[in-house]
Short mmCIF file of C-alpha atoms in Angstrom, two decimals:
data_model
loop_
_atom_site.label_atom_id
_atom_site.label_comp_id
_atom_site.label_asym_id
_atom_site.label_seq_id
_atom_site.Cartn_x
_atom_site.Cartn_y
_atom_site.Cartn_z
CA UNK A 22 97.27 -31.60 176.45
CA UNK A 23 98.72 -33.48 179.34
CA UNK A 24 99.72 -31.36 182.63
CA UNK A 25 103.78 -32.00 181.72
CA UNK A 26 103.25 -30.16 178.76
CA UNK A 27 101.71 -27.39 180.25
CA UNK A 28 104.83 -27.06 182.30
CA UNK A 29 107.03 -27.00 178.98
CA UNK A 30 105.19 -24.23 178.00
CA UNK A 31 105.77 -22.25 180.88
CA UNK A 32 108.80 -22.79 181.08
CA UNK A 33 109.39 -22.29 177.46
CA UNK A 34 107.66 -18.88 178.42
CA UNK A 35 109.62 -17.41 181.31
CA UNK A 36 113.07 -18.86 179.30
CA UNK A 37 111.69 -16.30 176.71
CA UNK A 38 111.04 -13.49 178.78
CA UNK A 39 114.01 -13.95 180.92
CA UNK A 40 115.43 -13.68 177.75
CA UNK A 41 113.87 -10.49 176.61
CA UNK A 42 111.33 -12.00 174.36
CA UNK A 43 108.44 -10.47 175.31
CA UNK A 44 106.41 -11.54 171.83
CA UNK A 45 107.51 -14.97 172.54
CA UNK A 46 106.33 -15.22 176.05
CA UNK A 47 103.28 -13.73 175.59
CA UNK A 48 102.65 -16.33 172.99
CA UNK A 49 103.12 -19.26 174.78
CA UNK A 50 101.12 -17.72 177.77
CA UNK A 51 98.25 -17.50 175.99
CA UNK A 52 98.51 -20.78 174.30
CA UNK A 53 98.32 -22.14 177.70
CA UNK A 54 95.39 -20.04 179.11
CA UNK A 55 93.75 -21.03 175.75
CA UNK A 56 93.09 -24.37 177.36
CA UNK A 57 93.40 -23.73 180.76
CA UNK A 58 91.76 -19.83 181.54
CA UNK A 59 92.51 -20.16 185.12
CA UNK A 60 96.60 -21.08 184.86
CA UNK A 61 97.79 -18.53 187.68
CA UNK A 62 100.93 -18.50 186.12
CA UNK A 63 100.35 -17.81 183.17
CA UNK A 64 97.76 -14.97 183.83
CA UNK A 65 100.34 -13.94 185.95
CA UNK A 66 103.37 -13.56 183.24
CA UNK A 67 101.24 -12.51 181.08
CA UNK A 68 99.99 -9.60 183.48
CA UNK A 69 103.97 -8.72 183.78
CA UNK A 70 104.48 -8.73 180.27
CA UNK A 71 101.78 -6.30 179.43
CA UNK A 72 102.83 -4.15 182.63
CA UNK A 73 106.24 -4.14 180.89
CA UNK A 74 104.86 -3.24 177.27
CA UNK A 75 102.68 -0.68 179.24
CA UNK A 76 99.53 -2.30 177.78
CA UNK A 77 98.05 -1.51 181.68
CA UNK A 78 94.72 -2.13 180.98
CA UNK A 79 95.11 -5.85 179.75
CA UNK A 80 98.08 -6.01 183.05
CA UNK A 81 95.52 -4.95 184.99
CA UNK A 82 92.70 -7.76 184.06
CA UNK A 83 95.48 -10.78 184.15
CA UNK A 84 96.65 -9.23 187.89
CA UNK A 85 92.82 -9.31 188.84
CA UNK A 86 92.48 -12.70 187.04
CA UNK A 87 95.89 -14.11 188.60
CA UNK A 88 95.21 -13.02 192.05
CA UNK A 89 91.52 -14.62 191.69
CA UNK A 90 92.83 -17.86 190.54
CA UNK A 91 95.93 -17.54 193.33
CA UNK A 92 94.93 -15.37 196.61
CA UNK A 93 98.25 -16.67 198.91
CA UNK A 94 100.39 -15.91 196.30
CA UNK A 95 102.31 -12.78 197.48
CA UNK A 96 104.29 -12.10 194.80
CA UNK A 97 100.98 -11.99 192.20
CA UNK A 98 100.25 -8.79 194.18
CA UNK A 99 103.25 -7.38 194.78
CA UNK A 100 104.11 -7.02 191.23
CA UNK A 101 100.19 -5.64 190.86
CA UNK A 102 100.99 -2.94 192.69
CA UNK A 103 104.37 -1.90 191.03
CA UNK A 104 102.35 -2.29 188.20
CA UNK A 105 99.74 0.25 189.39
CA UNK A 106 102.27 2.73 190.89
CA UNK A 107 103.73 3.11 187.60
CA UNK A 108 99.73 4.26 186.62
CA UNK A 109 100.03 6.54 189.23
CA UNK A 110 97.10 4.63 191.32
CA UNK A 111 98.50 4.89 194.30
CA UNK A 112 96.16 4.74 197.07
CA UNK A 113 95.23 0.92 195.09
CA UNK A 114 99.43 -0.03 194.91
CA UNK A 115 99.58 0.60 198.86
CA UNK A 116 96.69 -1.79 199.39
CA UNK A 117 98.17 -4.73 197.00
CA UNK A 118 101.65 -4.36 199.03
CA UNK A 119 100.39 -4.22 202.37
CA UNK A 120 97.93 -7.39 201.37
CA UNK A 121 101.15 -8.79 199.98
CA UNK A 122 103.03 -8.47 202.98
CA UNK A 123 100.71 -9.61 205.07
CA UNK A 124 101.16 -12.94 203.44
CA UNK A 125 105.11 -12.79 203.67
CA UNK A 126 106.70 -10.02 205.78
CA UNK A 127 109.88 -11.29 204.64
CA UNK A 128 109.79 -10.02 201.12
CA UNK A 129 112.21 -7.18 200.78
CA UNK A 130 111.00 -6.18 197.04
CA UNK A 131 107.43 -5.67 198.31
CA UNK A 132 109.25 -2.60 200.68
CA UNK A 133 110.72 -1.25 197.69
CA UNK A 134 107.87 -1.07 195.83
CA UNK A 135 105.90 0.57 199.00
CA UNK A 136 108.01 2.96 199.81
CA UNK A 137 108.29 4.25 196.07
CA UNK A 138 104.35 4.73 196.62
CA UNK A 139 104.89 6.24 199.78
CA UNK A 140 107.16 8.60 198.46
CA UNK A 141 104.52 9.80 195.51
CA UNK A 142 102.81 11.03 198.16
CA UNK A 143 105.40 12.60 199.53
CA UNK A 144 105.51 10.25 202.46
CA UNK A 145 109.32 10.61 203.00
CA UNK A 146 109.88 9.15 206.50
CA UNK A 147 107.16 6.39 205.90
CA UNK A 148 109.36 5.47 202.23
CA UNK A 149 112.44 5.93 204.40
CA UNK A 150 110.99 3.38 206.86
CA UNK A 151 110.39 0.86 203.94
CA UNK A 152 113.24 1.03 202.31
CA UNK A 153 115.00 0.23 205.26
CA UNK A 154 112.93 -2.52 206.28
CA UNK A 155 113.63 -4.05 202.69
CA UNK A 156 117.32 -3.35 203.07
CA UNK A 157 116.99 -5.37 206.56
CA UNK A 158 115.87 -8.12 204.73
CA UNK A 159 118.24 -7.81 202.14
CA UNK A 160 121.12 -5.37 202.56
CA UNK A 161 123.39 -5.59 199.45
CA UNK A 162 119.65 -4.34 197.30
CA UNK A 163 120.63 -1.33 194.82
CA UNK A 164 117.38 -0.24 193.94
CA UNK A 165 116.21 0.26 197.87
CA UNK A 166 119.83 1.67 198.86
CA UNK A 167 118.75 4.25 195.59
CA UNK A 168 115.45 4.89 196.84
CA UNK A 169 116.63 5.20 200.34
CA UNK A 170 119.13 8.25 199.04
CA UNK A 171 115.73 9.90 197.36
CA UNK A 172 114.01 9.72 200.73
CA UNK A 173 116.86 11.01 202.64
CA UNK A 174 117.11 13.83 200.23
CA UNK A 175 113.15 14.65 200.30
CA UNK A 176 113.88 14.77 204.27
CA UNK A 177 117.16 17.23 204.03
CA UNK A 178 119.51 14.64 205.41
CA UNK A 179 121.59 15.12 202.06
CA UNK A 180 124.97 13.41 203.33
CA UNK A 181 123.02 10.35 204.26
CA UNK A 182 121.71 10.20 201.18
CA UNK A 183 125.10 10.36 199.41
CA UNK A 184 126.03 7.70 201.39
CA UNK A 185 122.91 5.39 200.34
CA UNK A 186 123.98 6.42 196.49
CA UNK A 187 127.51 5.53 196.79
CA UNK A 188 126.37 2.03 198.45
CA UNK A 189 124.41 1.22 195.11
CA UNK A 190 126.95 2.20 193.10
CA UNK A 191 129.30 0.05 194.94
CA UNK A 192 127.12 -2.57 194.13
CA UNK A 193 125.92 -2.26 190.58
CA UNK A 194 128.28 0.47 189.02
CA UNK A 195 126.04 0.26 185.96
CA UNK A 196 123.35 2.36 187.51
CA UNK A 197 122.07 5.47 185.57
CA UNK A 198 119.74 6.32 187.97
CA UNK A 199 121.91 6.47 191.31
CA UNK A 200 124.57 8.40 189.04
CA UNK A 201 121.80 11.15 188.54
CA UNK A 202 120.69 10.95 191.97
CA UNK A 203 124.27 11.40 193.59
CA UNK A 204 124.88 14.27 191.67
CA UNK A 205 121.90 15.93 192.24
CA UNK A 206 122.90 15.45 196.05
CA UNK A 207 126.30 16.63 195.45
CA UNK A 208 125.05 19.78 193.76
CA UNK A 209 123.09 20.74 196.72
CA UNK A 210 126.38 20.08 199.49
CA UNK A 211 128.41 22.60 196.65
CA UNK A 212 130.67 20.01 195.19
CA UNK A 213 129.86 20.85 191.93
CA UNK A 214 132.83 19.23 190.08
CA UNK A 215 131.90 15.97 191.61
CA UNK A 216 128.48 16.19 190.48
CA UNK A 217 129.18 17.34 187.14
CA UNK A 218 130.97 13.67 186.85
CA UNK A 219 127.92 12.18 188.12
CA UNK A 220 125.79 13.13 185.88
CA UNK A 221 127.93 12.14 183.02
CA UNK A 222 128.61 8.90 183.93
CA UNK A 223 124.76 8.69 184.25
CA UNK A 224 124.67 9.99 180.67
CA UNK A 225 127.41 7.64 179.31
CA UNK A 226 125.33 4.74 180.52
CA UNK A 227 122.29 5.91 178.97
CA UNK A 228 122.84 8.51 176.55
CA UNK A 229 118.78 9.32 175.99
CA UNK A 230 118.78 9.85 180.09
CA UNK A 231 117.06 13.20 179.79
CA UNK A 232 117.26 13.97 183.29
CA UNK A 233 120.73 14.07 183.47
CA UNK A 234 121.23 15.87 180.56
CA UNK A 235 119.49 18.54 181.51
CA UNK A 236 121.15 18.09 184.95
CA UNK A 237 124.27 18.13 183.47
CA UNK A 238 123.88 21.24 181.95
CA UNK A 239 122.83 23.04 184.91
CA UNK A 240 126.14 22.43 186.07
CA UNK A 241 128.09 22.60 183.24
CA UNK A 242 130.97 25.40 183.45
CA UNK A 243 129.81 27.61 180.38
CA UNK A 244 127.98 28.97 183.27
CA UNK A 245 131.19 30.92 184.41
CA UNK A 246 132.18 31.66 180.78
CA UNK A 247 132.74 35.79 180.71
CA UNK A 248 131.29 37.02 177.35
CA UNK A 249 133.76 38.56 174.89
CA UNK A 250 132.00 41.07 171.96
CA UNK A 251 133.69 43.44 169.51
CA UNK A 252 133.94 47.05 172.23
CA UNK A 253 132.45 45.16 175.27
CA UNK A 254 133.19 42.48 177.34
CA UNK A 255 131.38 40.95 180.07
CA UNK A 256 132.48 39.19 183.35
CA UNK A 257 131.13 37.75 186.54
CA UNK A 258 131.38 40.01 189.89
CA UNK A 259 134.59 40.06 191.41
CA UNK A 260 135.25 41.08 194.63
CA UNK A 261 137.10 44.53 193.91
CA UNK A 262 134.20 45.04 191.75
CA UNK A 263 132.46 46.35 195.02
CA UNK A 264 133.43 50.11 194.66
CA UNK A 265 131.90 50.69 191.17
CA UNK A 266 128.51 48.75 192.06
CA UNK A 267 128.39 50.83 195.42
CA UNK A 268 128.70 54.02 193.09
CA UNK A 269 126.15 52.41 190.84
CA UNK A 270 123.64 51.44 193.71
CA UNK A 271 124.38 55.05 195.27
CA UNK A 272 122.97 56.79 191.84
CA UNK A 273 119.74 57.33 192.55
CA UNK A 274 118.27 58.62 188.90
CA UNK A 275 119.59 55.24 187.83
CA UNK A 276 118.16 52.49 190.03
CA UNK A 277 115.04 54.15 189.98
CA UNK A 278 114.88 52.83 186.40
CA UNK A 279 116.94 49.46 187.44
CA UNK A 280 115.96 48.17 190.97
CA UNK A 281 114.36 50.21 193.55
CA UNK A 282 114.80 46.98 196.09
CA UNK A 283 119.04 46.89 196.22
CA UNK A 284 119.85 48.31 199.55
CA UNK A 285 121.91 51.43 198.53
CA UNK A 286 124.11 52.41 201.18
CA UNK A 287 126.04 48.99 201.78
CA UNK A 288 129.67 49.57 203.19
CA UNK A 289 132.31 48.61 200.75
CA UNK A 290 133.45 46.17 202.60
CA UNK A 291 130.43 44.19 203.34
CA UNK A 292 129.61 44.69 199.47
CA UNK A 293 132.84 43.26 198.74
CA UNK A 294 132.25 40.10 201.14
CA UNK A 295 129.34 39.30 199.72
CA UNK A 296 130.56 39.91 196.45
CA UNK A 297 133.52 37.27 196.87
CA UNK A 298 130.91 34.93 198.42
CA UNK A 299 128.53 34.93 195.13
CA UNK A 300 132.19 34.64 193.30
CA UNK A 301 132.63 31.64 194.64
CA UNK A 302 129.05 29.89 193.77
CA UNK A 303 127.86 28.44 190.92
CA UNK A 304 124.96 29.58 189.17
CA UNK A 305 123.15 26.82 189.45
CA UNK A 306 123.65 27.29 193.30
CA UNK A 307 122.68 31.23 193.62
CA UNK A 308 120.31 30.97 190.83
CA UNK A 309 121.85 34.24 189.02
CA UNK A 310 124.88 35.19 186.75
CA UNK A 311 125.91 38.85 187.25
CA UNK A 312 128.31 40.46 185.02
CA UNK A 313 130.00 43.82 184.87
CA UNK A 314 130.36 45.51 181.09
CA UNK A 315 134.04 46.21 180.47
CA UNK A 316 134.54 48.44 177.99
CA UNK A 317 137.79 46.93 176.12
CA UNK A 318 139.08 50.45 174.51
CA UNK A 319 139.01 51.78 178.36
CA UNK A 320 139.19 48.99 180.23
CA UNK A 321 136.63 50.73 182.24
CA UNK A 322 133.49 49.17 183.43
CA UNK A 323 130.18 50.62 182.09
CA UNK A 324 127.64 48.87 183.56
CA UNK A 325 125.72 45.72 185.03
CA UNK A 326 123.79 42.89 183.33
CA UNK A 327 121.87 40.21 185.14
CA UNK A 328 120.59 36.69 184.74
CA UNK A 329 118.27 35.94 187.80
CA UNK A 330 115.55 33.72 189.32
CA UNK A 331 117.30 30.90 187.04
CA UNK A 332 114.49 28.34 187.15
CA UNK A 333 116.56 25.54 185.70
CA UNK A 334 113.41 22.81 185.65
CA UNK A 335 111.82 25.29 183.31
CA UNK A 336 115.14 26.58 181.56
CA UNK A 337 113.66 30.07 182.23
CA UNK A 338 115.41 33.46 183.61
CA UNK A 339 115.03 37.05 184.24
CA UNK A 340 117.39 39.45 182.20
CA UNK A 341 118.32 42.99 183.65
CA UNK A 342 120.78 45.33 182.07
CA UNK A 343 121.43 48.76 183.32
CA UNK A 344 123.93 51.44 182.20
CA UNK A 345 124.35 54.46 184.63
CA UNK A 346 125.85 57.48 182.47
CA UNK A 347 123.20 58.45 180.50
CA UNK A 348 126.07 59.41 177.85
CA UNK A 349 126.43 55.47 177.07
CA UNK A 350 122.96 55.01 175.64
CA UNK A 351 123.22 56.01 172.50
CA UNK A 352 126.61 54.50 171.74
CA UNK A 353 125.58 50.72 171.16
CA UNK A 354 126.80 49.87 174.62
CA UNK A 355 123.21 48.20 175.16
CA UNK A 356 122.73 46.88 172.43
CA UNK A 357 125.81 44.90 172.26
CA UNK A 358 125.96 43.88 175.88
CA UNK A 359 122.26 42.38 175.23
CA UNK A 360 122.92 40.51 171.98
CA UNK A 361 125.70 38.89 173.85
CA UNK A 362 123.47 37.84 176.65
CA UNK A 363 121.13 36.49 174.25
CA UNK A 364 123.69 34.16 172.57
CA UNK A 365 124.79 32.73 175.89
CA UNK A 366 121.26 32.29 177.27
CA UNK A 367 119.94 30.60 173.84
CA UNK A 368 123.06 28.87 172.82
CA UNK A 369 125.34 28.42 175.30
CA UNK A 370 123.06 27.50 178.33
CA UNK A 371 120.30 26.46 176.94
CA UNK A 372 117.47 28.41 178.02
CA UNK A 373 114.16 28.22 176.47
CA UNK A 374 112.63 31.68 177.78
CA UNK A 375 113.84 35.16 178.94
CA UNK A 376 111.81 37.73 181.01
CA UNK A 377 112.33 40.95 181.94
CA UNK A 378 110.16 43.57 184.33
CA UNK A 379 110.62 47.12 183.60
CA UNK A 380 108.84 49.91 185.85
CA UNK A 381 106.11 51.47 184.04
CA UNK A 382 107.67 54.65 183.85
CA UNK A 383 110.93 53.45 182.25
CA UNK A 384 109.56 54.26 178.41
CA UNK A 385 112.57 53.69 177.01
CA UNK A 386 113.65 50.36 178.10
CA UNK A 387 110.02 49.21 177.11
CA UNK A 388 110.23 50.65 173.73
CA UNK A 389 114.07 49.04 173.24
CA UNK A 390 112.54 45.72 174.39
CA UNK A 391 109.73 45.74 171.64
CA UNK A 392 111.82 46.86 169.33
CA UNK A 393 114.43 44.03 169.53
CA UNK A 394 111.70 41.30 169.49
CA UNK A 395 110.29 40.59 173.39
CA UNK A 396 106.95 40.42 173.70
CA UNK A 397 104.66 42.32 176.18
CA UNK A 398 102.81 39.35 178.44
CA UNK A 399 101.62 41.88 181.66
CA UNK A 400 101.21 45.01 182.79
CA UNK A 401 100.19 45.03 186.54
CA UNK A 402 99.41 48.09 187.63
CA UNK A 403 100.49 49.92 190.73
CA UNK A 404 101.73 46.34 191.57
CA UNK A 405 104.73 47.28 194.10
CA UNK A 406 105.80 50.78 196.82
CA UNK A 407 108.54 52.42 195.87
CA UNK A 408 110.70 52.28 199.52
CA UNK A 409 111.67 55.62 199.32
CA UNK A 410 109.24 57.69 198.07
CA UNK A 411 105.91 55.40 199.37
CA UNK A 412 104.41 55.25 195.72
CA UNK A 413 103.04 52.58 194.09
CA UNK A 414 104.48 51.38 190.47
CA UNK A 415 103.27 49.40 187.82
CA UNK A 416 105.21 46.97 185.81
CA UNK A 417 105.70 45.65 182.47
CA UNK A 418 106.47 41.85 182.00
CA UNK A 419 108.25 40.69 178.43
CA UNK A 420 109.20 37.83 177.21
CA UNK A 421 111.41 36.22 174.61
CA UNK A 422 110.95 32.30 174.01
CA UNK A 423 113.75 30.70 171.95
CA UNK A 424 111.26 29.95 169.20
CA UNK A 425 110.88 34.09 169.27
CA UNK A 426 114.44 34.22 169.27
CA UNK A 427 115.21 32.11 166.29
CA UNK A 428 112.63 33.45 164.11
CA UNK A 429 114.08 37.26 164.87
CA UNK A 430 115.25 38.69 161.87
CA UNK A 431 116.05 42.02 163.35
CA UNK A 432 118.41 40.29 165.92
CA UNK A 433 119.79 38.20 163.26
CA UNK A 434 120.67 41.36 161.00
CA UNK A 435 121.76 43.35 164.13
CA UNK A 436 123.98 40.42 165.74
CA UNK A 437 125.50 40.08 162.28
CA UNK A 438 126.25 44.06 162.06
CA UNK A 439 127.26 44.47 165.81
CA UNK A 440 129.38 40.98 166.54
CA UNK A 441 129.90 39.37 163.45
CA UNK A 442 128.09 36.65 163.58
CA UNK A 443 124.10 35.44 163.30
CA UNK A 444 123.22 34.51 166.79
CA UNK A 445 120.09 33.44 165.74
CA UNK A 446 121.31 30.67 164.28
CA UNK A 447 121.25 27.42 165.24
CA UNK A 448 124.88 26.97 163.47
CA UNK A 449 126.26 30.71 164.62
#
């Protein structure tokens, strides 16, 4: 085969993988290499291709055999360590850039790809430092500006990074990935709203973005939803709310049995300040939903549930529910307020586990807890000192998963009985 036709090939080649042809390309490639095994180009493309197919194995012998046949070419090993920083090797893709650039420094692409390494070691300022060399090189770059924002966040400088985001998105507004990451930046500054949009934009663009899905839930505003049931219903704290949990916190027979650590003797008014402050938070900003139970025939509140250490990543939470008259425990009052809380945490928010710690010596609330389907996962014994008294106490850790909760026929028949409706369903 004469040398021009070799050239057809290739070029028949990258005109099918430009075009998203990877099968194509890959066969022309090799019909090339058939008859000429040390075509750097070809070993090359092909190397991408299988990179791209994440075949990294076979992209890692072409890279090896492209770079042999090809040692000045800085781009063959520039794209060998992208490739290899998507494997995770990345001691190996900081070598290949750093040989790359030593070629050509000019080569903005090759900082990209080194600070991304740089950053999987949690190198922030060194990945900050190479994303703005590459955007020095060439400043209207999306991907760097992008990367630059996830640096910037790493290093707490999260208006910077919003700044970097809204750059790339000024420049390619068809950018998933810079939607997701300028929400998750305007999430941590408190604009909530903002972020919200961000992350469904992100999702509009690329519906099967599972990141932002999940991020978009975190922020979604179910989270502030009160919950309504047939004699109770449940809202968030309020600031003239601070009386009744002051008289609450002041009982002492009760938060022995619900939270020895809640300082007990806080002045109204600095209850109520903080109080309005948590008010004005989002959940997925305190990391806790706190409701009072309204009785609806009184209008009277009747007790406290809780939703805290929200560990969004893992869709996990801690559930506390106290009642302090004695008189309302036998009246369905706990019941009801903790099938509601189940619905919203399963159904509403999405999470996939519940825990809840009860002092050893609260035999009650264990037995309850059984009873409705949470399972008993520790019991650590004189695990914490009581601040008052000096003893130690032991605890008992449950947990509910939602697979638990979906299989539990006693919550389904009770749910059905006490609100009207089979929580336990994934069609309630």
């Amino acid at each position: 085969m004469k040398p021009a036709r070799y050239a057809e090939i290739l070029q028949e080649a990258v005109r099918h993988h430009q075009a998203g042809r990877l099968h194509e390309s890959e066969t022309c490639c090799l019909k090339v290499c058939a008859l000429i095994p040390d075509q750097s180009d070809a070993l090359h493309l092909l190397a991408i291709i299988y990179a791209q197919t994440r075949r990294y194995e076979m992209a890692n012998d072409y890279f090896s055999r492209a770079i042999a046949a090809a040692p000045a070419r800085a781009d063959f090993l520039s794209n060998y360590g992208n490739a290899l920083w998507e494997q995770g090797h990345i001691d190996e893709a900081i070598t290949c850039c750093q040989r790359s650039l030593a070629l050509d420094a000019n080569r903005a692409e090759v900082y990209n790809i080194l600070g991304n390494a740089y950053l999987s070691q949690n190198r922030a300022e060194a990945a900050a430092e190479s994303f703005r060399k590459a955007l020095s090189l060439h400043p209207n770059y999306p991907h760097a500006l992008n990367n630059l924002g996830n640096a910037l966040q790493k290093l707490n400088q999260t208006e910077e990074a919003v700044t970097c985001y809204r750059r790339a998105l000024a420049l390619q507004a068809n950018y998933p990935e810079a939607y997701n990451n300028l929400g998750q930046a305007l999430k941590i500054l408190g604009q909530i709203s903002e972020a919200r949009d961000c992350f469904r934009k992100a999702i509009d663009l690329r519906p099967g973005f599972t990141k932002a899905v999940w991020n978009h839930t975190e922020v979604d505003p179910i989270w502030l939803a009160p919950l309504d049931g047939k004699q109770l219903h449940l809202r968030r704290y309020h600031e003239e709310d601070a009386v009744y949990l002051r008289q609450c916190y002041q009982n002492a027979i009760f938060m022995a049995q619900y939270n020895h650590y809640i300082p007990r003797h806080q002045r109204i008014e600095e209850l109520a300040a903080k109080l309005r402050q948590a008010h004005e938070m989002h959940p997925c900003q305190s990391r806790s939903v706190d409701w009072i139970i309204i009785r609806k025939s009184t209008n009277q509140p009747v007790g406290i549930a809780n939703l805290v250490e929200i560990q969004f990543p893992h869709r996990r939470a801690e559930f506390l529910i106290g009642l302090p008259d004695p008189k309302n425990h036998t009246r369905g009052i706990g019941l009801e307020a903790t099938l509601l809380v189940l619905d919203y945490a399963f159904n509403k928010v999405y999470l996939n586990k519940l825990t809840a710690v009860i002092y050893e010596d609260n035999v009650s609330s264990r037995q309850n807890g059984l009873a409705l389907g949470f399972v008993q996962e520790s019991h650590l014994r004189e695990h914490m000192i009581d601040p008052v008294s000096g003893h130690f106490h032991g605890l008992y850790g449950y947990g509910m998963t939602l697979n638990d909760f979906r299989s539990n026929q006693r919550i389904s028949r009770l749910s059905r009985r006490v609100l009207g409706r089979d929580i336990t369903s994934t069609h309630p």
